[in-house]
Amino acid sequence: MFTLPGKESGTPTTCAGPASTQDLGSSYGHCLEGECSRKPDQKLPELHGVGDPVMFSDSSYLSSRGRMIKWFWDSAEEGYRTYHMDEYDEDKNPSGIINLGTSENKLCFDLLSRRLTQPDMQWVEPSLLQYADWRGHLFLREEVAKFLSFYCKSPAPLKPENVVVLNGCASLFSALATVLCEVGEAFLIPTPYYGAITQHVYLYGNVRLAYVYLDSEVTGTDTRPFQLTVEKLEMALQEANSKGVKVKGLILINPQNPLGDVYSLGELQEYLVFAKRHQLHVVVDEVYMLSVFEESVGYRSVLRCFFLQDFGMSGLRFGTLYTENQDVATAVASLCRYHGLSGLVQYQMAQLLRDRDWINQVYLPENHARLKAAHAYVSEELRALGIPFLSGGAGFFIWVDLRKYLPEATFEEEMLLWRRFLDKKVLLSFGKAFECKEPGWFRFVFSDKAHRLRLGEQPPFSSPAQADYTKNLGGN
Amino acid sequence: MFTLPGKESGTPTTCAGPASTQDLGSSYGHCLEGECSRKPDQKLPELHGVGDPVMFSDSSYLSSRGRMIKWFWDSAEEGYRTYHMDEYDEDKNPSGIINLGTSENKLCFDLLSRRLTQPDMQWVEPSLLQYADWRGHLFLREEVAKFLSFYCKSPAPLKPENVVVLNGCASLFSALATVLCEVGEAFLIPTPYYGAITQHVYLYGNVRLAYVYLDSEVTGTDTRPFQLTVEKLEMALQEANSKGVKVKGLILINPQNPLGDVYSLGELQEYLVFAKRHQLHVVVDEVYMLSVFEESVGYRSVLRCFFLQDFGMSGLRFGTLYTENQDVATAVASLCRYHGLSGLVQYQMAQLLRDRDWINQVYLPENHARLKAAHAYVSEELRALGIPFLSGGAGFFIWVDLRKYLPEATFEEEMLLWRRFLDKKVLLSFGKAFECKEPGWFRFVFSDKAHRLRLGEQPPFSSPAQADYTKNLGGN
């Protein structure tokens, strides 16, 4: 059970919860819009069918689901506001907040902006301004299929008719949840995971997540921290079933967010066999497919049912579905009336994807080199400070173990530490937002310019010893 | 009750319906993607809560709602395919199908494309490629507020904080239905109306429409055909209540689609008083606000809660909500994660909206002159043929009365006539798609180049006498 912050109406909510309205209405910070948006010490609302009586009482103008949807915004808004009211800018606000929380690649705007302003991008023709195939223009789906065939190294060419283009991966999760699951059904997902998926499957679709909790400790047959095994999948599935929750699919993020790790081909195959045995859909989010910056990492695309949203351009609103199940493609396409992207952007994306010279000779080498350098910088700093972390050579982030800085292993302490970072003008993402079961893990996004990383690291790491460190953090 | 076309699986559906699977699977045509998408002789599925057992049986991979969502695509796809397989092109396919069905303004692509390719449009900066405020970039919401203040002649300046920007009006209907209504609740809407709203409120939101049926006959206190009165609103509301359907709001389209008419200020005020009396939300769709091409038409914006999607660029995916209810704005904004549009397009839209010289001195005068000329051409042709029609000097369409060409006043005959037009290579929209209660009305979109209009009109109107006409249509 959970309560809503009643800050707008000021009237008490009608539900009893572990914390008073007043408590919940206080100023929690949050990571940013594309990321975790929940208060870390609040549980997700008990999931229920839309239309059920709901306890949200702060706006009589909205439906019960409308009040819940608004709550997701309000709770995210608080952290967002904190950051945006005091955003770092090297000229205008050099003592502002450094954002190491939002997973965006800020290293290659120069390359992207140069490419996107070239003359071939400025094409406007009537068909781009008219209603088009909701799956996306054919010219774009053809380019996506070629692009994926090449970069996923598919054994046979991928087909444009299996491609659906949408305005981002959030939309794709929303549409897939709705067309694959009934209200209240669930997807399995290993934790820690990119927390925004919770709302993506829930807000429109009323679909829940059943967690496969992973540990940092390496025990039994595990060979590395937070390792996903079929045994753990089986247990989580059984547990969901025993609670009467019907599981319809498995969500995998590969490369993983926040772990920055990739699944081996063998692992992927095992997960797929597990899913087939239980007749589960497999949704593989491969957003970070081209952000594997360590050559030694043997990344393999699942080549089956996956998303693409690369180049780190979250503001461009572009994501794609590839599925060989035409029923799924068609049902998602039908919802694309609500997830369409401009014909002009579709044209530009096609131009970008077909410019293989630029991608291979300019963008990817430079991007990987910059990611690698930024990663090396941050990981060396962490090593020098004796702070453990995980990082698998992919993605924009490092999964940092700050457990030793928590006086007690609770999420309240994790939150306090997170807020001390924010007081010191560094915005991070805390582990609870990824449903990590162990308090004290944080995600550091390193895909930013060196001077920001330097500033971002300065305050917490200037005094590495725990006592000094926490004192230092708590000092202001 | 209704059945699904079982064409994909070939297996019989599990539900009993008035027509066999075979019948429903035959080749119905349809109007296009932005428009009516249902088979005219099929009723909308009995509306039910998501998660209820549903009769759609053709894909075991999808949820019940997924199968229904897919059905909306499949049924629309048939007409779409017919047209796209034989699309008219003056060079490549001069005997192809002329599309007078899709409501798009094809008259001003030259102006728009010239404007959109000017150097000020080619701006790319990091913030446009990053996650931004889901309500839309502030620079765009400021321009929208100024634009609307000016063109709606608002008594006080409209505020950027009341503006939410989305990827089109379909998304806006989807989001509003979800945040304002519980599952199964309804909006009142006068018919005939733009039929796609049915799916916009239903596919994600599971919200239904309660029809306020209007007649072409002028009786009682009516002064014109299809006149909406408060008396009719009251009756429809009572009827919905008596059936146990909770009505949460009223949808008005102004200028009207498909009537091409506008509501007077007095009428609008009456509707708002009615809504206030019953505590209903009022959603006013003002998509055609700037497409009032007859100066004598006294169009008034409601200045309250409305949409904007002008310039007739459906492919650009741009729509806005203006509401003074911050709860509604916030709840819709929260769903905008799924309805976002590219930062690059947001920038271009802001540039377009702020170029008041171009809008006032180039675009609007030229657009209105072209609309007026095209409208005059089509209406003169119709008059010469003795075909009655309605048209109020706004929008892209004329509402044409072909009732005298139906041997019987049934929707089956309407459909046969519609198909004869298609056989003659003219795609129109039939009245049933707008839930018109009288069979025999058709919507003709006139906002196209003269040579297409000429070709579009030639076959049906070459022999105006009824006998010849129907014979002629049936001849091929």
PDB file of C-alpha atoms in Angstrom, chain A residues 22 40 56 118 132 153 180 203 227 243 304 306 350 402 417 439 470:
ATOM      1  CA  GLN A  22       3.271  15.040   5.244  1.00  0.00           C
ATOM      2  CA  PRO A  40      13.262   5.492  -3.332  1.00  0.00           C
ATOM      3  CA  PHE A  56      -5.318   8.952  -4.988  1.00  0.00           C
ATOM      4  CA  GLN A 118      24.670  18.628 -43.709  1.00  0.00           C
ATOM      5  CA  ALA A 132       2.110   7.634 -43.783  1.00  0.00           C
ATOM      6  CA  LYS A 153      25.724  -9.715 -37.930  1.00  0.00           C
ATOM      7  CA  LEU A 180       1.049  -9.003 -25.167  1.00  0.00           C
ATOM      8  CA  LEU A 203       0.925   3.655 -17.063  1.00  0.00           C
ATOM      9  CA  GLN A 227      24.753 -13.015 -12.731  1.00  0.00           C
ATOM     10  CA  LYS A 243       1.095 -15.513  -6.036  1.00  0.00           C
ATOM     11  CA  ARG A 304      15.206 -11.731 -32.921  1.00  0.00           C
ATOM     12  CA  PHE A 306      14.728  -6.190 -30.060  1.00  0.00           C
ATOM     13  CA  ALA A 350      17.327   7.028 -42.877  1.00  0.00           C
ATOM     14  CA  LEU A 402      29.274   2.563  -2.016  1.00  0.00           C
ATOM     15  CA  LEU A 417      23.981   9.398   0.915  1.00  0.00           C
ATOM     16  CA  PRO A 439      21.305  -0.829  -0.502  1.00  0.00           C
ATOM     17  CA  THR A 470      30.794  11.057   5.286  1.00  0.00           C
TER      18      THR A 470
END
